[in-house]
PDB file of C-alpha atoms in Angstrom:
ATOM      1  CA  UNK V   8      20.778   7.269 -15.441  1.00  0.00           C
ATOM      2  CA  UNK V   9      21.550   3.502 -14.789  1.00  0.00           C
ATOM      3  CA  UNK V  10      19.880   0.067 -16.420  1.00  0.00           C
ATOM      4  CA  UNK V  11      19.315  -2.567 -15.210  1.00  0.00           C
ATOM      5  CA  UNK V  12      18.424  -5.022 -17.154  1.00  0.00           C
ATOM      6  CA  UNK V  13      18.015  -8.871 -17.950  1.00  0.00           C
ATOM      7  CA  UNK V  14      19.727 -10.511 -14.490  1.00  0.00           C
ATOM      8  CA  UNK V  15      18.397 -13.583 -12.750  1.00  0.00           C
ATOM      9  CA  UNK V  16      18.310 -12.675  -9.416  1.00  0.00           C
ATOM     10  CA  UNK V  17      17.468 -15.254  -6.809  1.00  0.00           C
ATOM     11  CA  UNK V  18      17.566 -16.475  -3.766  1.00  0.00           C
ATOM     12  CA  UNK V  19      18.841 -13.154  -1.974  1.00  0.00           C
ATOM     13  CA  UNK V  20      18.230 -12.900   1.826  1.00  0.00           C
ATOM     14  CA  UNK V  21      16.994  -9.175   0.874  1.00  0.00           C
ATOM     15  CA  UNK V  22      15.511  -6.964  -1.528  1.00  0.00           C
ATOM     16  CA  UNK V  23      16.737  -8.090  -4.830  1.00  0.00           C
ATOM     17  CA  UNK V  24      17.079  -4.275  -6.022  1.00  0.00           C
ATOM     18  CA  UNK V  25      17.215  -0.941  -4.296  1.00  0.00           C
ATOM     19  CA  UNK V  26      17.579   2.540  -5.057  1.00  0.00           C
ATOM     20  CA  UNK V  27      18.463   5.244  -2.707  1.00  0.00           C
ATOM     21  CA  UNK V  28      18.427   8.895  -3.957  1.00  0.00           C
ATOM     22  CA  UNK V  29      18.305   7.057  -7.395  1.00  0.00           C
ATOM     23  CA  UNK V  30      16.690   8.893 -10.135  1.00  0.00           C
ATOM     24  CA  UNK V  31      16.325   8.607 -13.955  1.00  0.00           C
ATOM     25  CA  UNK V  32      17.275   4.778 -13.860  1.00  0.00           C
ATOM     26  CA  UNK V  33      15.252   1.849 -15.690  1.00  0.00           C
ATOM     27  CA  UNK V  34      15.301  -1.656 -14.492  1.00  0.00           C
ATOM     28  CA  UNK V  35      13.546  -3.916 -17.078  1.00  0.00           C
ATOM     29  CA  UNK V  36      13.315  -7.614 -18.423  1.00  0.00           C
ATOM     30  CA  UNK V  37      14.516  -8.903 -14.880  1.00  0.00           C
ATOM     31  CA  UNK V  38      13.674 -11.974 -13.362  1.00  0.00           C
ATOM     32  CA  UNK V  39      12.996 -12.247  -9.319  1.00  0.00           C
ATOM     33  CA  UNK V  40      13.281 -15.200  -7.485  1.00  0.00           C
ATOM     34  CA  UNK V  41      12.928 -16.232  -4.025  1.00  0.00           C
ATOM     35  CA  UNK V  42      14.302 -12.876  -2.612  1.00  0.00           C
ATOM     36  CA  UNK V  43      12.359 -11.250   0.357  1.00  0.00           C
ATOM     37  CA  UNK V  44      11.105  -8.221  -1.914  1.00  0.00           C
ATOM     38  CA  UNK V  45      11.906  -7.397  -5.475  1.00  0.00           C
ATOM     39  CA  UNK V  46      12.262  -3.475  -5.969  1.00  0.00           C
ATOM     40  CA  UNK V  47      12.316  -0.554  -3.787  1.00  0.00           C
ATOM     41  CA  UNK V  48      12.116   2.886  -4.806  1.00  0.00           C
ATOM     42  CA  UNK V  49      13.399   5.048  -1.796  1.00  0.00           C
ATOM     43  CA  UNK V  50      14.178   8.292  -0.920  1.00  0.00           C
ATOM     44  CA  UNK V  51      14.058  10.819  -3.803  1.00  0.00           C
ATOM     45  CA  UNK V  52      14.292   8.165  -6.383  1.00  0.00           C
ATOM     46  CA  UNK V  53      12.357   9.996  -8.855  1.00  0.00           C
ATOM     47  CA  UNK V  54      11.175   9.160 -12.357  1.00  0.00           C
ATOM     48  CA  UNK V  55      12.350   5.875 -12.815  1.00  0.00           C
ATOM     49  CA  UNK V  56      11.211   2.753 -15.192  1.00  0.00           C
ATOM     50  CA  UNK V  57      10.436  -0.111 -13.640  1.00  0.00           C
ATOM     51  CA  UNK V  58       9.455  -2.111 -16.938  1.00  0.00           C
ATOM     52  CA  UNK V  59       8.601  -5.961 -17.985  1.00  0.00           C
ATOM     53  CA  UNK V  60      10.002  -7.291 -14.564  1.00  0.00           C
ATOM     54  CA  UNK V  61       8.800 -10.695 -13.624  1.00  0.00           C
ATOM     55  CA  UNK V  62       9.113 -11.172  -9.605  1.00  0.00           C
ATOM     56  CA  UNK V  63       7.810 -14.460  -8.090  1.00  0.00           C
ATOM     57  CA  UNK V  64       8.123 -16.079  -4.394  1.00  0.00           C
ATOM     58  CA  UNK V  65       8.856 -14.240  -1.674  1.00  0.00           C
ATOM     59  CA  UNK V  66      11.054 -15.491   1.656  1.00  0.00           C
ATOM     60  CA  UNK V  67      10.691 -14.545   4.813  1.00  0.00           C
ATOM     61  CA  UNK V  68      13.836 -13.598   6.251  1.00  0.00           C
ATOM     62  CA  UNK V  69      14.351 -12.237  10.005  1.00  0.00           C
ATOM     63  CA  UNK V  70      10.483 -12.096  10.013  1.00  0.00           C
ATOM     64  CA  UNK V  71      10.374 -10.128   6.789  1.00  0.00           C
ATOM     65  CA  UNK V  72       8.755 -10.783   3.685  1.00  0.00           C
ATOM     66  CA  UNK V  73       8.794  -7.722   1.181  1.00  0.00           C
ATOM     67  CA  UNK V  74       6.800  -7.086  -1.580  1.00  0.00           C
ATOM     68  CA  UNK V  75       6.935  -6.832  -5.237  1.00  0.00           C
ATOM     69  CA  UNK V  76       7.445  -3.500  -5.611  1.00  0.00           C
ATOM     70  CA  UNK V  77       7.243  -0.650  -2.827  1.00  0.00           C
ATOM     71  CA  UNK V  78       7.758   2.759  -3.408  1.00  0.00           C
ATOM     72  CA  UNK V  79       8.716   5.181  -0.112  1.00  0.00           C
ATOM     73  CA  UNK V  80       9.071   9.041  -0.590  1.00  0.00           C
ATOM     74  CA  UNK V  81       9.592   9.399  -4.504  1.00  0.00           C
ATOM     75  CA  UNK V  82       7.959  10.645  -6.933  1.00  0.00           C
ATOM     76  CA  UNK V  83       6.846  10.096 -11.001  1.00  0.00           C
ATOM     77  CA  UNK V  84       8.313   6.803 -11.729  1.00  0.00           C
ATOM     78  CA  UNK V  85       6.517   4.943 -14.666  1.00  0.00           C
ATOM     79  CA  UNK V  86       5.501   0.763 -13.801  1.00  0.00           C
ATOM     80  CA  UNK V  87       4.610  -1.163 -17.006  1.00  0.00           C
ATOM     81  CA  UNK V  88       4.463  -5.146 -17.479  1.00  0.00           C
ATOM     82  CA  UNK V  89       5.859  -6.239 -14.020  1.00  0.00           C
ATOM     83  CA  UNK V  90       3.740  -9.509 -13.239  1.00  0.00           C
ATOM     84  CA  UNK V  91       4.119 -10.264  -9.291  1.00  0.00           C
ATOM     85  CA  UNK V  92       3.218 -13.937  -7.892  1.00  0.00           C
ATOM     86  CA  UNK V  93       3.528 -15.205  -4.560  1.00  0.00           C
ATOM     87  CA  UNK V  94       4.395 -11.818  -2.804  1.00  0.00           C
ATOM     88  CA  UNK V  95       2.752 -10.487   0.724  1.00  0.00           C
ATOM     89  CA  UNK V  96       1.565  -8.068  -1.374  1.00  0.00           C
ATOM     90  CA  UNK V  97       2.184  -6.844  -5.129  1.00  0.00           C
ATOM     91  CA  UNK V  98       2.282  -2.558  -4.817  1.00  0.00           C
ATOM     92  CA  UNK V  99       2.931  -1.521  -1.564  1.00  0.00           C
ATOM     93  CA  UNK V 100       3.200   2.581  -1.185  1.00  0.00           C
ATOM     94  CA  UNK V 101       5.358   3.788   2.758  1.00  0.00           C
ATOM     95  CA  UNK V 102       3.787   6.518   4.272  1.00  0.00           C
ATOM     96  CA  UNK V 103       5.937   7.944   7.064  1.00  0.00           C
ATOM     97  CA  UNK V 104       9.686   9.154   7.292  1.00  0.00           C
ATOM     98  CA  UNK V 105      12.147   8.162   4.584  1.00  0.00           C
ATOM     99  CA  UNK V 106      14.546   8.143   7.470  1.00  0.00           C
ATOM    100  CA  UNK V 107      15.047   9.091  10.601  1.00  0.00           C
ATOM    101  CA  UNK V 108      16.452  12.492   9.122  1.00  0.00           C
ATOM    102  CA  UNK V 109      13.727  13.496   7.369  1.00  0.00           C
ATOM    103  CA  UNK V 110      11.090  15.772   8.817  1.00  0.00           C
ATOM    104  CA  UNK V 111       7.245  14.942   8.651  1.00  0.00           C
ATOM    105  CA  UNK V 112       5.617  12.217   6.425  1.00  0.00           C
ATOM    106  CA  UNK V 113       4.954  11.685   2.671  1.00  0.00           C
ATOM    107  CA  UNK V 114       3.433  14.474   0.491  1.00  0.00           C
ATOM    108  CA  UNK V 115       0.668  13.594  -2.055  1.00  0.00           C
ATOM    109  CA  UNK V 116       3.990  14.029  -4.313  1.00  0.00           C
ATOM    110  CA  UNK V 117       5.227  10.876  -3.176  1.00  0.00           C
ATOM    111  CA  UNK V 118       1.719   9.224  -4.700  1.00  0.00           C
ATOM    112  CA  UNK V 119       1.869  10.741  -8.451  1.00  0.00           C
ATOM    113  CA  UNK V 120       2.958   8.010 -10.695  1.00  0.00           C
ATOM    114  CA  UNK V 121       2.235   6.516 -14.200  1.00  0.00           C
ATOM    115  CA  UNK V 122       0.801   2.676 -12.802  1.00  0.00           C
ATOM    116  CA  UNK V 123      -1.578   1.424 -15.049  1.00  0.00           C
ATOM    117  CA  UNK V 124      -2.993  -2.413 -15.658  1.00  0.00           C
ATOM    118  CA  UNK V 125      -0.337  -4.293 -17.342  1.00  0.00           C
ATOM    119  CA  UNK V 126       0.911  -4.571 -13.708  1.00  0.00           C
ATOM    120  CA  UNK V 127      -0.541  -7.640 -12.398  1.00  0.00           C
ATOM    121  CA  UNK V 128      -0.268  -9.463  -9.169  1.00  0.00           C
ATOM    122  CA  UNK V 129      -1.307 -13.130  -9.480  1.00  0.00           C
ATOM    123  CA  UNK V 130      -2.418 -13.047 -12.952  1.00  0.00           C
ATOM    124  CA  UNK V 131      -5.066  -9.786 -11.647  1.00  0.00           C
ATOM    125  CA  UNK V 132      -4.689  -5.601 -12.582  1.00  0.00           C
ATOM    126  CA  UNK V 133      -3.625  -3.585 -10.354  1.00  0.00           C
ATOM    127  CA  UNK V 134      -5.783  -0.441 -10.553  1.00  0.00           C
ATOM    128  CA  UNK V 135      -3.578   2.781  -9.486  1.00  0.00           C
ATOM    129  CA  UNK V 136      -6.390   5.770  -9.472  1.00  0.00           C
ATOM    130  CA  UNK V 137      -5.794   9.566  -9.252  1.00  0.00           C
ATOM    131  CA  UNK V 138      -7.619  12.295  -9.243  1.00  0.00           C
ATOM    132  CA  UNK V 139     -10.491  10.689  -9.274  1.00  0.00           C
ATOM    133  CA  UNK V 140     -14.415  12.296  -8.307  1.00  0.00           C
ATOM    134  CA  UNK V 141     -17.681  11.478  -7.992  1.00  0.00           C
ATOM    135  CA  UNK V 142     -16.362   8.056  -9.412  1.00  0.00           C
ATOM    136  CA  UNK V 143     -17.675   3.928  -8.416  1.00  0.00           C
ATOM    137  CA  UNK V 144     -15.131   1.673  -8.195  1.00  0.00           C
ATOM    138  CA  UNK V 145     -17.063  -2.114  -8.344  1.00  0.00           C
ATOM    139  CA  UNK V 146     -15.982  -5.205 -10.181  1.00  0.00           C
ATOM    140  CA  UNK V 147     -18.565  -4.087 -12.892  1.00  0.00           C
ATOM    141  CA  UNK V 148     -16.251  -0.829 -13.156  1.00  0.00           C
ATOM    142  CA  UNK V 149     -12.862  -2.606 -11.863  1.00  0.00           C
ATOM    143  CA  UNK V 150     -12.805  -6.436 -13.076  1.00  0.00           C
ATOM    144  CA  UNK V 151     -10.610  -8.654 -11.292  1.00  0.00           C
ATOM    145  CA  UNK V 152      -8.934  -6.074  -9.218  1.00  0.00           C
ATOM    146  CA  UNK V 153      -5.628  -7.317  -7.434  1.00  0.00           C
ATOM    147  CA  UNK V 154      -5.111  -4.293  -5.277  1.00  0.00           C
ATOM    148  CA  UNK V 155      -6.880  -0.884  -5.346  1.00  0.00           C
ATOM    149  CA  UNK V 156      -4.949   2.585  -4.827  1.00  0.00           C
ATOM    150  CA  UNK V 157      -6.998   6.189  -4.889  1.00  0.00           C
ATOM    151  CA  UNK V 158      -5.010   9.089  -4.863  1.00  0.00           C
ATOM    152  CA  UNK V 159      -6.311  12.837  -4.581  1.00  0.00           C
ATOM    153  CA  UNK V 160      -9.654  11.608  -4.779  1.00  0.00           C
ATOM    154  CA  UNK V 161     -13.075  12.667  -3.754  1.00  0.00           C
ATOM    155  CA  UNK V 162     -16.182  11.826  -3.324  1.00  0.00           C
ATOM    156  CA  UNK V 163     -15.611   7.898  -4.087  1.00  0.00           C
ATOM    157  CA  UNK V 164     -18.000   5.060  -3.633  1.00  0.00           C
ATOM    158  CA  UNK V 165     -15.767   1.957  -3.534  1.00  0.00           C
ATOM    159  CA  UNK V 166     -18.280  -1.439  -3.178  1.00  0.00           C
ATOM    160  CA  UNK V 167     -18.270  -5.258  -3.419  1.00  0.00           C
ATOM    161  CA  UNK V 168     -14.179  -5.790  -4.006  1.00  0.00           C
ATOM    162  CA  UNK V 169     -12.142  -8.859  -3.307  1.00  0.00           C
ATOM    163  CA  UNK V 170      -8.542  -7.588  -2.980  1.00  0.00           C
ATOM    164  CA  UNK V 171      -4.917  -7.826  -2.142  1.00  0.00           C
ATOM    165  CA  UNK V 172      -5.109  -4.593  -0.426  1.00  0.00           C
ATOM    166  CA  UNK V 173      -6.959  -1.255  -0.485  1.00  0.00           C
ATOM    167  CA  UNK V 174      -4.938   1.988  -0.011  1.00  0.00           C
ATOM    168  CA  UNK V 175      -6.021   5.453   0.054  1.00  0.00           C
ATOM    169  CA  UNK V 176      -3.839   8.899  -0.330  1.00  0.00           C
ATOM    170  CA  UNK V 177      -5.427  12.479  -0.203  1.00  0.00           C
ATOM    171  CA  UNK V 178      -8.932  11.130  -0.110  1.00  0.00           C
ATOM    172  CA  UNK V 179     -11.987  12.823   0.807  1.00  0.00           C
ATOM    173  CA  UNK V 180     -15.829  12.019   1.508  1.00  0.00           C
ATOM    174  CA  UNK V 181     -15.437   8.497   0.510  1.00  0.00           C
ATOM    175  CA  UNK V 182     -17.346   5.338   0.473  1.00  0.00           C
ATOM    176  CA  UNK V 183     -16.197   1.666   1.324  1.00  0.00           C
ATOM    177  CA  UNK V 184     -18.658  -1.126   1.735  1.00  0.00           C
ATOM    178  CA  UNK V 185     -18.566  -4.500   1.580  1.00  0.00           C
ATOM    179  CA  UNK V 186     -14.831  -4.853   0.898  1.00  0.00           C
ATOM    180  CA  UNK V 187     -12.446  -7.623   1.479  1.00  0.00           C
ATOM    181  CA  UNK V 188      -8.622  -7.299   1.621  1.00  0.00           C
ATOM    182  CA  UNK V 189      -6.835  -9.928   2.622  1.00  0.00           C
ATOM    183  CA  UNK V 190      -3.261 -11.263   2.442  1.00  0.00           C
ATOM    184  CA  UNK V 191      -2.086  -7.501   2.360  1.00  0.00           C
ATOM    185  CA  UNK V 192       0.479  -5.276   3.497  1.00  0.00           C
ATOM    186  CA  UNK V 193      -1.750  -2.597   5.266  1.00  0.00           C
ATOM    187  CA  UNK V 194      -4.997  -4.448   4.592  1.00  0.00           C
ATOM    188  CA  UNK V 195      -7.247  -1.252   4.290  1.00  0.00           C
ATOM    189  CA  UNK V 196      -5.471   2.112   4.654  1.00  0.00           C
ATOM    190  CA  UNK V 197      -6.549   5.586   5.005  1.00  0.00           C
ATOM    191  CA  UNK V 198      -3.503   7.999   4.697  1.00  0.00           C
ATOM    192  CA  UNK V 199      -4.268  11.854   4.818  1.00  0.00           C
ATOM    193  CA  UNK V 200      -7.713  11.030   4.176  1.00  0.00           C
ATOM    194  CA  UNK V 201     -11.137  12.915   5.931  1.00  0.00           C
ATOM    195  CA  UNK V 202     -14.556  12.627   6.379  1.00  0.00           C
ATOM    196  CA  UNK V 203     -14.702   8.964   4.457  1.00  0.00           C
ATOM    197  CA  UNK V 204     -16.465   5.660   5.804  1.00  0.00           C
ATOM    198  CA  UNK V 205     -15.750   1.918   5.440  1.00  0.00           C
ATOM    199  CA  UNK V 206     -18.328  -0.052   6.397  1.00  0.00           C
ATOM    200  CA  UNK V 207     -19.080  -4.005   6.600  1.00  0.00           C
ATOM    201  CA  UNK V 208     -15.195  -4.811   5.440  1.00  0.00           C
ATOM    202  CA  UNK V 209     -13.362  -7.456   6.284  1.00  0.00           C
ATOM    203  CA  UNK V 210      -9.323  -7.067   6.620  1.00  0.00           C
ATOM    204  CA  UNK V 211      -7.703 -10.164   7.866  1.00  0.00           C
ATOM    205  CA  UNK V 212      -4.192 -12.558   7.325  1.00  0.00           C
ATOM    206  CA  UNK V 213      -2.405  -9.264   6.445  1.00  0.00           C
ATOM    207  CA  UNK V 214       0.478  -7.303   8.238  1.00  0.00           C
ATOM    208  CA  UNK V 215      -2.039  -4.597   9.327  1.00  0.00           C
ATOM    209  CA  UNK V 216      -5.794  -4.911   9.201  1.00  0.00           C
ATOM    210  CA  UNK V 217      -7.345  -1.145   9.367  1.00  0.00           C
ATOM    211  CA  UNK V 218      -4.869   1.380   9.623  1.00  0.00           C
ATOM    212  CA  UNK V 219      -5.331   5.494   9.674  1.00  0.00           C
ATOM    213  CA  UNK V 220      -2.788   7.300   9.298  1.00  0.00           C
ATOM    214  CA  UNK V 221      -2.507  11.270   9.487  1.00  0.00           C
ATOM    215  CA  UNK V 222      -6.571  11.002   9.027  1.00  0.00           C
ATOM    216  CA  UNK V 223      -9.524  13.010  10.368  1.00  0.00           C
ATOM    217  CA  UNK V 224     -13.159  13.098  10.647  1.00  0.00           C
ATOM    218  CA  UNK V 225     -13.631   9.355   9.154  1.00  0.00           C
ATOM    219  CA  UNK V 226     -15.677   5.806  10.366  1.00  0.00           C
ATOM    220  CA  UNK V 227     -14.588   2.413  10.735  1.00  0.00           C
ATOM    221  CA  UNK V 228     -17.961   0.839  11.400  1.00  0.00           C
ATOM    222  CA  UNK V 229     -19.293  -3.141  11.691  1.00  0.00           C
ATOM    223  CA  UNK V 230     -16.049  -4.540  10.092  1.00  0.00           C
ATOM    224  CA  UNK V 231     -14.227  -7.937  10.488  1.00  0.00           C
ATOM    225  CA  UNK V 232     -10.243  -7.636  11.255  1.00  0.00           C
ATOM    226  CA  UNK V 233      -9.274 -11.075  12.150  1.00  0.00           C
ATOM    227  CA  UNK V 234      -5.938 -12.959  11.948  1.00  0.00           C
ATOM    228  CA  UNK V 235      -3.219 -10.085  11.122  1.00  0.00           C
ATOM    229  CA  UNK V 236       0.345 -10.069  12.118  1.00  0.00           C
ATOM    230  CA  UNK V 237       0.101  -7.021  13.604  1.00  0.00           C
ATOM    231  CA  UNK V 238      -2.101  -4.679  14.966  1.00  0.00           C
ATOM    232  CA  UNK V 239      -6.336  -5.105  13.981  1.00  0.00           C
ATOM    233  CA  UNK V 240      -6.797  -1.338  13.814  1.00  0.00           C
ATOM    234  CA  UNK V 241      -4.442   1.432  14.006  1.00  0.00           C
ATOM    235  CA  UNK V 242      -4.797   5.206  14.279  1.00  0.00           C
ATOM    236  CA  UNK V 243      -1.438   7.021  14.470  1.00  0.00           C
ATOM    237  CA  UNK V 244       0.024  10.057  13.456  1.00  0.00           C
ATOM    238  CA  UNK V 245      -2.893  12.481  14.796  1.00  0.00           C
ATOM    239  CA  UNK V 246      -5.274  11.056  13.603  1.00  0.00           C
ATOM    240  CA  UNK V 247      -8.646  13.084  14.946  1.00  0.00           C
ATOM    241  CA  UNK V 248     -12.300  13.073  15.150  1.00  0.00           C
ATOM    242  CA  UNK V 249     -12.513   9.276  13.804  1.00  0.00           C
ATOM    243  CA  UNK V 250     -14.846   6.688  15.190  1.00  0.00           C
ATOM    244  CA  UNK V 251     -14.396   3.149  15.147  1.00  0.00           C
ATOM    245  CA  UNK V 252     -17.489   1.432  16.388  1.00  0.00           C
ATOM    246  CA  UNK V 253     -19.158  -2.292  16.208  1.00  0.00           C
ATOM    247  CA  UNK V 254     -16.550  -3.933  14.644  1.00  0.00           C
ATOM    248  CA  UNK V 255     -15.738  -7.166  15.369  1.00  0.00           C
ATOM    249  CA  UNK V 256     -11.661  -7.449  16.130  1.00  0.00           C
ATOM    250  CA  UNK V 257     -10.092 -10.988  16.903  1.00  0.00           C
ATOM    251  CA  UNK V 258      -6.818 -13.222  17.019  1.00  0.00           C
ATOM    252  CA  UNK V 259      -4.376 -10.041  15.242  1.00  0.00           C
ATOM    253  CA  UNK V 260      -0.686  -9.861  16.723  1.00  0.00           C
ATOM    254  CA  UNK V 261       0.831 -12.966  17.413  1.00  0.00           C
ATOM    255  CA  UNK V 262       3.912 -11.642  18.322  1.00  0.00           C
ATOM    256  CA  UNK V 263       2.809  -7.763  19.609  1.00  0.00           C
ATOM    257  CA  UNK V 264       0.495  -6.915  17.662  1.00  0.00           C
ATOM    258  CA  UNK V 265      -3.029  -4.582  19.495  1.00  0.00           C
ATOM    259  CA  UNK V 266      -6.559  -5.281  18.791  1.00  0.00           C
ATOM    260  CA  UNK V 267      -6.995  -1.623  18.597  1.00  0.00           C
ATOM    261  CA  UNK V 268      -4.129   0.558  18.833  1.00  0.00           C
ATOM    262  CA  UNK V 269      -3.989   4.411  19.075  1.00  0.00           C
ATOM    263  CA  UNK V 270      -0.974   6.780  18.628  1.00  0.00           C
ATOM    264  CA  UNK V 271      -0.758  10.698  18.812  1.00  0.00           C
ATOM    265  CA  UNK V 272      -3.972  10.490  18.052  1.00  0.00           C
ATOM    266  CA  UNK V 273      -6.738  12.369  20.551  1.00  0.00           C
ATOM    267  CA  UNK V 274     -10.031  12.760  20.303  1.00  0.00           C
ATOM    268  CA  UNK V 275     -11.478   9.866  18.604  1.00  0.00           C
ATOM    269  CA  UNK V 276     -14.428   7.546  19.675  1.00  0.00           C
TER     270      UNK V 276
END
């Protein structure tokens, strides 16, 4: 039951604000600058207000540059008015272990929050979707999407975006085509998701291009993953029964980064 509220803070070699096992807090009217990431929301840091935050250029530090916000393994926090320039990426959302303590990955949980539009990266909506069915998600539908999140979905035709990342929790039977993310954290993710296709995408000059994680029975078919810092596409986590075919997979990893990478996860094609 802290606030935070109305600091400058800048030019920190870090995150400029963390919580750890943190819940019921607010931290609003701050302004962000130059820090390697601006909030974190870790471990059981549940229902908390991030509100009317202004977070602009992130630094790279050790090889590191954060986002805006992330969230990792907490649950029901409310995001309203934080406007997010110059980050990696705006919204970023962990998917494994908290810690090295916990047991087994995020729980769809972890994904329920209150995110709506007045969270902008660059000037653009984010668009935080869940429990959503039978829906299309286009720019008709979605105008100027910054980044795209679907959560406990189904049945979900996604088509003809330009974003800062596409992420996807508890998703089944869905549709991706002709889909751009680039400059992203994870690019295009599938987390916990089945029996879903992406198709004709292109995922490059992120951390990660294509990454499934946890996932089963989905495609990865004629995409473009070029130009990532890491690894093009990765399937980890037992992932099962995917297939990644004709896709076109080129100058990702720099440092150590795979073309194609799999781990703990058999059976895929």
């Amino acid at each position: 039951n802290n606030t935070v509220s109305g600091n400058l803070m800048k030019d920190n070699l870090g995150t400029a604000g963390v919580l750890e096992r943190s819940p019921g807090n607010t931290i609003s009217g701050n302004e962000i600058e130059n820090c390697s990431g601006g909030v974190i929301l870790w471990h059981a840091s549940d229902h908390n207000s991030v509100l009317c935050n202004t977070m602009t250029n992130a630094v790279s530090h050790s090889g590191y540059e954060g986002g805006g916000i992330t969230i990792w393994g907490s649950t029901g926090n409310l995001l309203r008015d934080n406007a997010m320039s110059n980050f990696s990426y705006g919204l970023g959302m962990e998917v494994g272990p908290v810690d090295v303590f916990s047991e087994g990955d995020c729980q769809l949980e972890n994904f329920i929050h209150d995110i709506d539009t007045s969270n902008t990266v660059d000037g653009k909506p984010i668009y935080y979707l869940i429990n959503q069915h039978g829906a299309t998600v286009s720019p008709a539908t979605h105008p100027q999407a910054a980044s795209l999140f679907l959560v406990n979905s189904s049945g979900v035709t996604v088509r003809d975006m330009a974003l800062n990342g596409l992420n996807m929790f508890y998703v089944d039977n869905a549709t991706v085509s002709n889909v751009s993310s680039t400059r992203s954290w994870r690019g295009i993710l599938l987390f916990e998701t089945t029996d879903s296709v992406v198709s004709n995408c292109t995922a490059s000059l992120g951390d990660y291009g294509i990454r499934l994680y946890n996932s089963t029975g989905n495609t990865v078919e004629e995409c473009l993953v070029e130009s990532n810092e890491n690894h093009g596409i990765w399937l980890e986590g037992a992932c099962t029964g995917n297939a990644v075919l004709g896709n076109t997979i080129g100058s990702n990893g720099p440092i150590y980064g795979n073309g194609i990478r799999l781990e703990d996860s058999p059976d895929n094609e």
